[in-house]
XYZ file of C-alpha atoms in Angstrom:
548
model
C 43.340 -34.649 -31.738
C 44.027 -37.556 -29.445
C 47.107 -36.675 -28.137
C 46.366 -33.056 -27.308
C 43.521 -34.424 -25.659
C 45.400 -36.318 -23.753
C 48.331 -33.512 -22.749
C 45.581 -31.413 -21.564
C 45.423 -34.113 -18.175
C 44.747 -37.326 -17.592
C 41.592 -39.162 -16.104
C 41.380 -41.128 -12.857
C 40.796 -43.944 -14.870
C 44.033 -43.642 -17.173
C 46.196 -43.205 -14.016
C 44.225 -46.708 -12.749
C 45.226 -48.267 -16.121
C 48.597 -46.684 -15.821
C 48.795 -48.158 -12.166
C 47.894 -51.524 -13.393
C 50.254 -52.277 -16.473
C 53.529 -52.686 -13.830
C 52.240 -55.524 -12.606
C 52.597 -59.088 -13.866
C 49.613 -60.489 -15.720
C 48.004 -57.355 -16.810
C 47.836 -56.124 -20.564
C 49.424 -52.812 -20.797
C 47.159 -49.805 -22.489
C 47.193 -49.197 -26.120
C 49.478 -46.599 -27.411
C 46.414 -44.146 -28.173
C 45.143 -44.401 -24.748
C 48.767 -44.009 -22.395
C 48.628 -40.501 -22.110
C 51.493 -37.852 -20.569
C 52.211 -39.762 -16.633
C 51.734 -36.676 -14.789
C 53.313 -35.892 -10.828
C 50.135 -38.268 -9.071
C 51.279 -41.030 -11.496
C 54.636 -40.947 -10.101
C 53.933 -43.185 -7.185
C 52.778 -45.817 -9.114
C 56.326 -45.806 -11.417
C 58.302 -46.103 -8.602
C 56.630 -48.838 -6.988
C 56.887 -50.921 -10.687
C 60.206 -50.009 -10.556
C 61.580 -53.317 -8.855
C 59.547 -55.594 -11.250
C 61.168 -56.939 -13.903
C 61.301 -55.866 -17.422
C 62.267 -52.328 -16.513
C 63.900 -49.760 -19.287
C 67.648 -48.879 -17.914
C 67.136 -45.913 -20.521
C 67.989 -42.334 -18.338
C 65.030 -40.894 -17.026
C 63.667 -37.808 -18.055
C 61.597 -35.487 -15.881
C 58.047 -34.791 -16.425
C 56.811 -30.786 -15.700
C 54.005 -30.451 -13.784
C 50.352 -31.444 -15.094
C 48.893 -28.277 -13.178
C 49.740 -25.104 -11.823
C 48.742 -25.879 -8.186
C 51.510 -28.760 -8.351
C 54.423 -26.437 -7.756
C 55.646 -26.297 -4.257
C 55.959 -22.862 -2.362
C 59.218 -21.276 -3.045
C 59.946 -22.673 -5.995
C 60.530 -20.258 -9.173
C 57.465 -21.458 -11.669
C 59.078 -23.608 -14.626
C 57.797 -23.339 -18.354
C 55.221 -25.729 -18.878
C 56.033 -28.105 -22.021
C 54.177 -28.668 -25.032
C 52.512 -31.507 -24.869
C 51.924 -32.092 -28.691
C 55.539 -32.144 -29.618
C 56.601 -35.483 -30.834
C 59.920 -35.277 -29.438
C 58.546 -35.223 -25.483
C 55.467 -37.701 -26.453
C 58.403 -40.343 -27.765
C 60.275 -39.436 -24.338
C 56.984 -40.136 -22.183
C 55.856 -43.112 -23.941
C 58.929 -44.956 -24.592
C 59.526 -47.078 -27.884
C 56.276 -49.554 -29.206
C 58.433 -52.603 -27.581
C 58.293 -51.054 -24.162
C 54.815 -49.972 -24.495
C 53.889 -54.112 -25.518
C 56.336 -55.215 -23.039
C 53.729 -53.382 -20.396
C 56.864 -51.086 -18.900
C 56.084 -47.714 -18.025
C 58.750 -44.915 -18.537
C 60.233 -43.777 -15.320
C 60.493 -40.295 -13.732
C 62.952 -38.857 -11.640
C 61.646 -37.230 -8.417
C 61.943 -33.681 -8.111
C 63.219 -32.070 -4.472
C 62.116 -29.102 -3.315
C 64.099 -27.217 -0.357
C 61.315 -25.410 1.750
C 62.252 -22.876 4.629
C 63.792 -18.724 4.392
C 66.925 -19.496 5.700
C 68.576 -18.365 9.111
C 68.234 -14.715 7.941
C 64.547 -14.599 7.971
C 64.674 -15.804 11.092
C 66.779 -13.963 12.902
C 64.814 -10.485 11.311
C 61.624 -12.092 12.551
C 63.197 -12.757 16.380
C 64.213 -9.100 16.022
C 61.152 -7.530 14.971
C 59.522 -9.988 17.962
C 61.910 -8.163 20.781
C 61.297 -4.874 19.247
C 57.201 -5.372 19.628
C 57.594 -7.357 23.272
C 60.078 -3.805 24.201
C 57.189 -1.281 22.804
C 54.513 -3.663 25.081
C 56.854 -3.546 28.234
C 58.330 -0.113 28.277
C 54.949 1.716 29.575
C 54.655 -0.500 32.069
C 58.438 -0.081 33.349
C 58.852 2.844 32.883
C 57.843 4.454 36.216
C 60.393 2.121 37.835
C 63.540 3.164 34.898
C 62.512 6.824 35.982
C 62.857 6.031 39.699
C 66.252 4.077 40.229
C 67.710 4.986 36.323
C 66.380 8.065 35.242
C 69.690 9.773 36.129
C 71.391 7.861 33.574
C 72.260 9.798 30.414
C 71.078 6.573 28.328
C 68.122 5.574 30.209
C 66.777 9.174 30.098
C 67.372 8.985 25.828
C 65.700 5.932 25.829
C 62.583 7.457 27.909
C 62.706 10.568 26.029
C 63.530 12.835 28.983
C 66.271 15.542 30.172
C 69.088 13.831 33.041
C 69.747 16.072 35.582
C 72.861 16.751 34.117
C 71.534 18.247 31.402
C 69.138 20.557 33.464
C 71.892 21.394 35.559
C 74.097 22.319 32.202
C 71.264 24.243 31.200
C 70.619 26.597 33.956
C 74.876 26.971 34.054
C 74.071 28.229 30.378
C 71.632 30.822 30.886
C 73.372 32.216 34.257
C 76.662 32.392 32.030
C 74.568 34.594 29.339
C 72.775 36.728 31.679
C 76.185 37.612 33.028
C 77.799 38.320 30.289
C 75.064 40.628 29.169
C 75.558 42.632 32.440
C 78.965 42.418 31.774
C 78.076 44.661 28.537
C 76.083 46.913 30.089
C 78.711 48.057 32.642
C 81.567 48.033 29.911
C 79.465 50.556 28.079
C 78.675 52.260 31.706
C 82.471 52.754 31.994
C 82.909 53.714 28.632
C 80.458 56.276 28.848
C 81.654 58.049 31.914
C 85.198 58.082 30.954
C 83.824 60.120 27.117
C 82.433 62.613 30.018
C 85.702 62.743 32.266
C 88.031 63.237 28.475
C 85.376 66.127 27.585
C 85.652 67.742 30.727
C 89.099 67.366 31.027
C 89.810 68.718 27.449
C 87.429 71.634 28.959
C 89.440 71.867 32.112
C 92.434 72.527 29.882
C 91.168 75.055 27.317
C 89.651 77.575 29.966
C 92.685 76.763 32.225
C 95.269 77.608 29.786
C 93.359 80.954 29.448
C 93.686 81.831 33.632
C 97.178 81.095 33.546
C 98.017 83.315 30.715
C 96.938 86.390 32.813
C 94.855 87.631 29.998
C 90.872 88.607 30.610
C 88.575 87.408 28.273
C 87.355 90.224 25.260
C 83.891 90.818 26.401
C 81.436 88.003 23.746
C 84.708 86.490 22.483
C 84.265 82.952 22.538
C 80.918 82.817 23.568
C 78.175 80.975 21.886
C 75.342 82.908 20.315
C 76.455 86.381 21.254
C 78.447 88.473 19.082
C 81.620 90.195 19.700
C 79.595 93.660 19.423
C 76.892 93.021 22.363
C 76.327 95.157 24.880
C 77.424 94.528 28.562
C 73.551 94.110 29.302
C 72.975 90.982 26.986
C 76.182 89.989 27.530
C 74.974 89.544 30.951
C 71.293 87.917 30.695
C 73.316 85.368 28.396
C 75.693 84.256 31.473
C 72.312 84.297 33.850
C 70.983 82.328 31.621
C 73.823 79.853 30.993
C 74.311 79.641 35.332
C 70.776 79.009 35.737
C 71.211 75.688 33.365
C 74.419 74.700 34.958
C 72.732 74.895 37.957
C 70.139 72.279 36.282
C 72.995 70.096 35.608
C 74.232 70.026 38.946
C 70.872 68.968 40.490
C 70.781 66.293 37.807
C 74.511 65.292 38.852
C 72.970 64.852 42.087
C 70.651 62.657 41.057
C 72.612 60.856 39.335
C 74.817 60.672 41.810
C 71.886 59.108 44.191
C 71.046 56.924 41.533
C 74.319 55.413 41.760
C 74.464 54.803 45.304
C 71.237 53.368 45.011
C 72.511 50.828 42.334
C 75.924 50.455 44.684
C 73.290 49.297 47.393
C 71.886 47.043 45.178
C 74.665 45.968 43.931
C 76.269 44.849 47.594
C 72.983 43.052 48.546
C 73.287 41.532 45.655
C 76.514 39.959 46.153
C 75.271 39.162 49.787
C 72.571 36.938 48.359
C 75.135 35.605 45.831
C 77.184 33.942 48.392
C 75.934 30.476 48.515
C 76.122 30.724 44.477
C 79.753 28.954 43.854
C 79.692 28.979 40.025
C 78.898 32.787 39.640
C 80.857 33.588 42.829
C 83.908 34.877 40.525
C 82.427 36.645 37.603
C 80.337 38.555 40.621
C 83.092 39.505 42.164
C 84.873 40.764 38.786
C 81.200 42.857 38.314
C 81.571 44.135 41.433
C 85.106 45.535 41.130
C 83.863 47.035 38.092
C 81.283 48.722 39.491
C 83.734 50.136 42.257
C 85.816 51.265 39.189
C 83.115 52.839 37.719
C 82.023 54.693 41.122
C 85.461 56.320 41.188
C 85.114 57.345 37.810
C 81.529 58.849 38.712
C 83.163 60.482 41.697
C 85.876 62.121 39.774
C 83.889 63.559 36.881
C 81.796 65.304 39.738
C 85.040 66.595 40.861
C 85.980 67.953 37.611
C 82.488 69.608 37.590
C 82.586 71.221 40.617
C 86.003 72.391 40.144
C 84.571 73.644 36.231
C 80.855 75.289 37.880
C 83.801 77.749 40.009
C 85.942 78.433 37.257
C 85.193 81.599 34.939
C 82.067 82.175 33.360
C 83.345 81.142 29.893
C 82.943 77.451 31.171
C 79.201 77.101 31.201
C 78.923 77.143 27.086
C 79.634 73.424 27.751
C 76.007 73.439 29.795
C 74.309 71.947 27.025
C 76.905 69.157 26.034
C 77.245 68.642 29.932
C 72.840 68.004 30.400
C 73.147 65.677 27.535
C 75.994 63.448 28.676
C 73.866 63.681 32.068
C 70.820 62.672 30.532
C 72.398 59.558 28.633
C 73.894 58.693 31.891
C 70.863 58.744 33.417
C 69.721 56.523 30.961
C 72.140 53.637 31.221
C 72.039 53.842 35.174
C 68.221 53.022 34.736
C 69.516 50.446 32.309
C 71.877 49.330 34.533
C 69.675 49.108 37.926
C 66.719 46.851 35.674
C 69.167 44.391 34.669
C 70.470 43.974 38.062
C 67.117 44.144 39.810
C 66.998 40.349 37.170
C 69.716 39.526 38.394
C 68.832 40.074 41.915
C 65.401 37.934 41.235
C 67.309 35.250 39.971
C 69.607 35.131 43.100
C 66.385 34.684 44.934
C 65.154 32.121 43.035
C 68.531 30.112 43.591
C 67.902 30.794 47.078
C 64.290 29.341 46.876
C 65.695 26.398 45.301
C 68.632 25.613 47.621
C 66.048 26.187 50.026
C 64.235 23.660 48.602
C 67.399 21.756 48.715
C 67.739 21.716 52.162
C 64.095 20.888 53.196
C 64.261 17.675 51.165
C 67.595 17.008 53.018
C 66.030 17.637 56.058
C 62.812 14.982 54.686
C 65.307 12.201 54.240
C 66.799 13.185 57.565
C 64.049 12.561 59.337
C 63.207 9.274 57.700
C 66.748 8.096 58.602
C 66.431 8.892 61.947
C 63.236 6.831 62.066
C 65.279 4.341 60.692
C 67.886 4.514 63.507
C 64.968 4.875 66.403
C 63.823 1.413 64.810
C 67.071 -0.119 64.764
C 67.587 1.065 67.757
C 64.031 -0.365 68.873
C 64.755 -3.440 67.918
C 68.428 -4.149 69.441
C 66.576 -3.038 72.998
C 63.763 -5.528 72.355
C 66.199 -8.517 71.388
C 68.177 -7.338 74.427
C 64.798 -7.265 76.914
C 64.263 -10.834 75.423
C 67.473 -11.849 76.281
C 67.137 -10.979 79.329
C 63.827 -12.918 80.637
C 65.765 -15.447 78.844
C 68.749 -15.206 81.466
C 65.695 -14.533 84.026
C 64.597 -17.623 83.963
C 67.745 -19.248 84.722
C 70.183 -19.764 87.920
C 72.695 -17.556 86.408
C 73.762 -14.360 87.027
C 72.269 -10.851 85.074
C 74.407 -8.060 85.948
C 76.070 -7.696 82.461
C 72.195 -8.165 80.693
C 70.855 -5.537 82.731
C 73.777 -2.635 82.342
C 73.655 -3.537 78.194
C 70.139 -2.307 78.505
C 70.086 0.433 80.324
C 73.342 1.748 78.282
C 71.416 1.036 74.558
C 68.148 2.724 76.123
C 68.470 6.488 74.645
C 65.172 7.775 75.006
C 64.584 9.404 78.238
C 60.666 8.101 78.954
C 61.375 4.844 77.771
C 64.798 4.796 79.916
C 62.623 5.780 83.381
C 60.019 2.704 82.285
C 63.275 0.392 81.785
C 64.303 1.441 85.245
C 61.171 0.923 87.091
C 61.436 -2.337 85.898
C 65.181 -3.046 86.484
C 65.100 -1.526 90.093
C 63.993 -4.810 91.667
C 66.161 -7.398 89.886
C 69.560 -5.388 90.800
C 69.429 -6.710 94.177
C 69.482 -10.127 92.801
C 71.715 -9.603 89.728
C 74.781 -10.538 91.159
C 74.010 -14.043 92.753
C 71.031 -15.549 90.514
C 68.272 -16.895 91.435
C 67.345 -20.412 91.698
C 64.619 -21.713 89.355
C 61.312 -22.756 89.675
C 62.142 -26.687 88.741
C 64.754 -25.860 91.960
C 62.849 -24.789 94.178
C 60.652 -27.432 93.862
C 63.007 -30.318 93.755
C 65.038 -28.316 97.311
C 61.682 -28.152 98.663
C 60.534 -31.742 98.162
C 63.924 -33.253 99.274
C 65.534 -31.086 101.812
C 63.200 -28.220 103.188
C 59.888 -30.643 103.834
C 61.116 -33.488 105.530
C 63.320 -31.179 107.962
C 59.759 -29.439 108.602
C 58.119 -32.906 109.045
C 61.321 -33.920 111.121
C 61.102 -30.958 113.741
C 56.928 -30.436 113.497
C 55.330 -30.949 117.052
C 52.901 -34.390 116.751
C 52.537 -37.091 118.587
C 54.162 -39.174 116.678
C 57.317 -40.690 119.135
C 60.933 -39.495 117.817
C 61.417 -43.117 115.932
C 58.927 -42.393 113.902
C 60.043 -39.149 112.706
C 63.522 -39.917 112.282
C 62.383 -43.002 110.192
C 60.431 -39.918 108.113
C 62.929 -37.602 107.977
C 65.533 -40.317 106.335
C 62.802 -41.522 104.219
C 62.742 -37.881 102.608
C 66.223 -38.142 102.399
C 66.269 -40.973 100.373
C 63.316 -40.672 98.025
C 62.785 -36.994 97.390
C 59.140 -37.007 96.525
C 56.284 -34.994 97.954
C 55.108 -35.923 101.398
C 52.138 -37.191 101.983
C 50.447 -36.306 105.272
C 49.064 -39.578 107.541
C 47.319 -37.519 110.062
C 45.434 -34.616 109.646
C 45.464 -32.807 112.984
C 49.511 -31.155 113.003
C 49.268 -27.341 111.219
C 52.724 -27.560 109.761
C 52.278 -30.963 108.288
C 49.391 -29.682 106.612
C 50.905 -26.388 105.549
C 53.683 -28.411 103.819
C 51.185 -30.834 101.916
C 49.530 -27.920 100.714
C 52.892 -25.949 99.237
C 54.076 -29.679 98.227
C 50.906 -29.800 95.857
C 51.035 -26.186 94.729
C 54.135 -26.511 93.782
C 54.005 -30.022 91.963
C 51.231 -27.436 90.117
C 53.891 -24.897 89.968
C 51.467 -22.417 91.655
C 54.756 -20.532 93.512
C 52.743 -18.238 95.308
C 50.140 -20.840 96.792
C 53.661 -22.534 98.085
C 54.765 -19.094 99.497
C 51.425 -18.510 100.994
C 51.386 -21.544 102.879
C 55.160 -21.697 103.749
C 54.762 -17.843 105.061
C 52.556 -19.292 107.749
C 54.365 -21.491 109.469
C 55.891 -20.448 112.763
C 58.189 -20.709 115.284
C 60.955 -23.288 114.675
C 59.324 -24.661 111.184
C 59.712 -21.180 110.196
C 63.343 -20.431 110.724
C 63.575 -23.692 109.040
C 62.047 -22.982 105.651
C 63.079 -19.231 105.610
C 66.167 -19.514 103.310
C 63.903 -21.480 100.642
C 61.304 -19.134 101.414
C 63.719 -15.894 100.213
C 64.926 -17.797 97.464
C 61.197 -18.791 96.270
C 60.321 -14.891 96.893
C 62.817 -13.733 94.680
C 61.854 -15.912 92.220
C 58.653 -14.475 92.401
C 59.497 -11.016 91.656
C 61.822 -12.029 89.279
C 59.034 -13.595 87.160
C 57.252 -10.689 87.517
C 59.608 -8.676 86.589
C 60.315 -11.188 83.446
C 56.748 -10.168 82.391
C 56.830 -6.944 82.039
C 60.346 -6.871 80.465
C 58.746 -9.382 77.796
C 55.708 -7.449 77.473
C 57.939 -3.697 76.454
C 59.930 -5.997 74.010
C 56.894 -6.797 72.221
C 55.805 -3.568 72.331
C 59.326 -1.635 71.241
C 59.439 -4.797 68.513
C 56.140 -3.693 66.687
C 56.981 0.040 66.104
C-alpha cells in the first residue's frame, strides 16, 4: 500500500527531501519514504550529479508523473506501472545507494517543437490568397481600365475581352448567313421543280402540234369524258381559262414580289459595304439571287409561251396555282429574313457610327493637347523674348520664331500689335537701362554742364567738364539759377532711381544747343522705353497662354 501510494505522485515535501539527500551532510530518506523521482525532480538530479558518490550505472528514463507533462507534438507514451518491482528497483537503486544518500539519475528527454517548412509555406500561401481576395475589389476598376483587354486579366475578373465579344458577334453573323443561305438554296430549288414541270408540259402538248393531228374532242382532258357534248366540253375550257387567268395575275404578283425583294436585296448590299467580314458571302447571296431572278424570268416565259398554246394546256392550272402559291410562300419567307438581315446591317452601321464619334471624342482631346503644347512653346518663346528685351542684343530671330509658331489667327493679330513697335529696333538692340544711366552720368551730363550758358568763366567749366570725365558720377548742381543744370540734376536723380521716364521728361526739355547735345541718348533712352513696355505686355500674354 505504500508504494502505490507513492506511484500515484509525489509531495512537495518528498521532492524537498529528495532535493536535499545530494548534498553532503544530509541523511538520505528511508527506503519507504523515496518515492518514483518524477520530471520536477529532475533538476535537482542533475545538479547532484557533480558531487561525489555518484552511481556510473546507465540511466534509465522516468515517464511522465502527469498527463499535462507531455510537450505539444509529441505522440502520448504509455504510462508505466508504478507497482512493478522491476521499475521500483530501477528508480530506487540498490539499499547501498539508497544509504550512501545517491539518488538515481535520469536522462533528459528532448522534444523537437515546430511544423516544419511545409506548414509554413501553406500558411504564407493561404496569407497571399486572403491579402488577393482583400485587394482585388479595390483594384479592380484600375485592371478593367489599362488590362481589361487582356485575355488573362479579364478570366481573372470574371469578364468577356473584347476579343471574345468580337468572336461572338463574327459567330452569329456567320449563322444568320448561312441560314439565308438555306432559304435561297431551297428558293432555287423550288423554281427550277416549276421550270422541269413546265418544261415536261411544254414537251407533251408540243409533241402533239407537231404531229399535225387535232385533239379527239374530251380526250385527255381531266374530268370530262370522251362522250361529252361540244357544250360542256366548252364551259369546261371557260372554266379552266378563267383559272389560268388567276394564275397569271398571281405570276404577276409574284413577279412584283420579287422585284421588291431584288430592291431590297441591292439596298441591302449598299448598306453592307462598310461590313468587310460579310462583304464576300453577300456578294455570293447576291449572285444567287440574280440566278434565281433569271430562273423566275424564264419560268414566266415558259408560261406565257404555255397560256398561247392549245387549250389542252390549262389541265396543268391547278398544279400551276399551287407551285404559285408555295412560291409565294417562300418569297414572303425570303423577304422576312432579309428585312433581319437588313436590321442588322443597320445596327452595324449604328455601331461603326458609334465608332467614329468616339474617334472623333479622342480627336478633339488630342487637339486640345496640341493647342496646349502649342500654348506653351509660344509662352516659353514670349519669355524668351523679354528676356533678350532686356538686353543690348539684337531680337530679329526671337521675334520671327514667334510670329511663325503663332497659329491662331486672334492670338496672331494680338502678337502683332505687340511686335509692331520693337521691329524698328530689332536689328540694332537697344542699350539697357544700367547703360543709359552709366552714358548719361559720364558722357551726356558733363557735355550739357560743359556747353550750358552760366556765368561761370570758361576755366571753370572746362575744369567741370574733365572732372566728369574722370569720375563718372552724378553731378551735383552748385548754383541753382541755370535751367539746364537743373534739368540734368533732376534726370541724374531719376535715373540713379531708375525712374526712365522722369529722365526723359526732363532731358525732353532742354533746348537749343543742350538739346542737340543729349538727343542721341535721348532716342536711345526712348526706345528703351517702349521696349519695356512692350516687354510687359509680351510677359503678361505668356502668363496668360501658360495657364490654359
Amino acid at each position: 500500500m505504500t508504494d502505490q501510494g507513492e506511484g500515484q505522485g509525489p509531495s512537495k515535501k518528498r521532492q524537498r527531501k529528495g532535493m536535499s539527500s545530494s548534498l553532503p551532510g544530509v541523511d538520505a530518506p528511508a527506503p519507504e519514504q523515496s518515492g518514483e523521482q518524477t520530471g520536477e525532480q529532475t533538476a535537482g538530479q542533475d545538479a547532484s550529479a557533480t558531487q561525489p558518490n555518484v552511481d556510473q550505472s546507465p540511466p534509465q528514463e522516468t515517464p511522465s508523473a502527469s498527463p499535462s507533462s507531455e510537450m505539444p507534438g509529441e505522440e502520448p507514451r504509455a504510462r508505466p506501472d508504478l507497482r512493478s518491482p522491476d521499475l521500483r528497483s530501477d528508480t530506487r537503486g540498490s539499499d547501498d545507494e539508497r544509504l550512501a544518500g545517491s539518488p538515481p539519475v535520469v536522462e533528459k528527454v528532448i522534444v523537437k517543437r515546430g511544423g516544419g517548412w511545409f506548414a509554413t509555406l501553406v500558411a504564407l500561401l493561404a496569407l497571399a490568397v486572403a491579402v488577393f481576395t482583400l485587394l482585388l475589389p479595390s483594384v479592380q476598376p484600375w485592371l478593367q481600365a489599362h488590362y481589361g483587354h487582356i485575355e488573362p486579366v479579364a478570366f481573372v475578373l470574371g469578364q468577356k475581352s473584347e476579343m471574345d465579344r468580337l468572336r461572338e458577334q463574327l459567330a452569329l453573323m456567320d449563322r444568320q448567313t448561312g441560314e439565308l443561305a438555306k432559304r435561297l438554296d431551297a428558293e432555287e430549288a423550288t423554281s427550277s421543280s416549276a421550270a422541269e414541270r413546265m418544261a415536261r408540259l411544254d414537251a407533251i402538248f408540243g409533241s402533239g402540234a407537231a404531229s399535225g393531228t387535232a385533239p379527239v374532242a374530251g380526250a385527255g382532258l381531266p374530268g370530262v369524258s370522251a362522250e361529252a357534248t361540244p357544250a360542256e366540253q366548252q364551259a369546261w375550257r371557260d372554266a379552266v381559262s378563267g383559272r389560268i387567268d388567276a394564275l397569271a395575275v398571281d405570276f404577276a404578283a409574284v413577279i412584283a414580289l420579287q422585284q421588291q425583294t431584288a430592291e431590297d436585296v441591292a439596298a441591302l448590299s449598299e448598306g453592307l459595304t462598310g461590313v468587310e467580314p460579310l462583304g464576300g458571302e453577300v456578294q455570293a447571296l447576291l449572285q444567287r439571287l440574280d440566278q434565281g431572278d433569271a430562273q423566275v424570268a424564264e419560268t414566266k416565259a415558259a408560261i406565257a409561251a404555255l397560256t398561247e398554246t392549245v387549250e389542252p394546256l390549262r389541265q396543268a392550272d391547278a398544279d400551276a396555282s399551287a407551285k404559285a402559291e408555295a412560291i409565294a410562300s417562300e418569297v414572303a419567307a425570303l423577304a422576312t429574313r432579309l428585312d433581319g438581315l437588313e436590321t442588322q446591317a443597320k445596327a452595324a452601321d449604328a455601331s461603326v457610327m458609334e465608332a467614329v464619334g468616339k474617334m472623333s471624342a479622342l480627336e478633339e482631346v488630342i487637339g486640345g493637347w496640341k493647342s496646349a503644347i502649342e500654348n506653351v512653346r509660344l509662352s516659353q518663346a514670349m519669355f524668351h523674348l523679354t528676356d533678350v528685351l532686356e538686353t543690348h542684343a539684337v531680337f530679329s530671330r526671337e521675334i520671327a520664331y514667334v510670329r511663325n509658331i503663332s497659329q491662331d489667327e486672334a492670338l496672331s493679330q494680338r502678337i502683332g500689335a505687340l511686335l509692331e513697335p520693337l521691329a524698328v529696333y530689332a536689328d540694332s538692340g537697344v542699350a539697357t537701362r544700367a547703360e543709359l544711366r552709366d552714358s548719361f552720368s559720364a558722357i551726356v551730363a558733363p557735355k550739357l554742364l560743359a556747353v550750358s550758358n552760366d556765368a561761370r568763366p570758361w576755366l571753370d567749366r572746362m575744369r567741370s567738364w574733365v572732372g566728369g570725365m574722370i569720375a563718372a558720377e552724378t553731378v551735383v548742381a552748385s548754383g541753382g539759377g541755370d535751367p539746364t543744370r537743373q534739368l540734368v540734376n533732376t534726370a541724374s536723380r531719376a535715373l540713379s532711381e531708375d525712374d526712365l521716364d522722369l529722365a526723359i521728361e526732363a532731358i525732353g526739355r532742354l533746348e537749343g544747343q543742350p538739346a542737340m547735345v543729349a538727343q542721341r541718348w535721348l532716342v536711345e533712352a526712348q526706345a528703351r522705353r517702349v521696349l519695356d513696355t512692350q516687354s510687359t505686355g509680351l510677359a503678361a500674354l505668356g502668363m496668360e497662354l501658360a495657364s490654359k
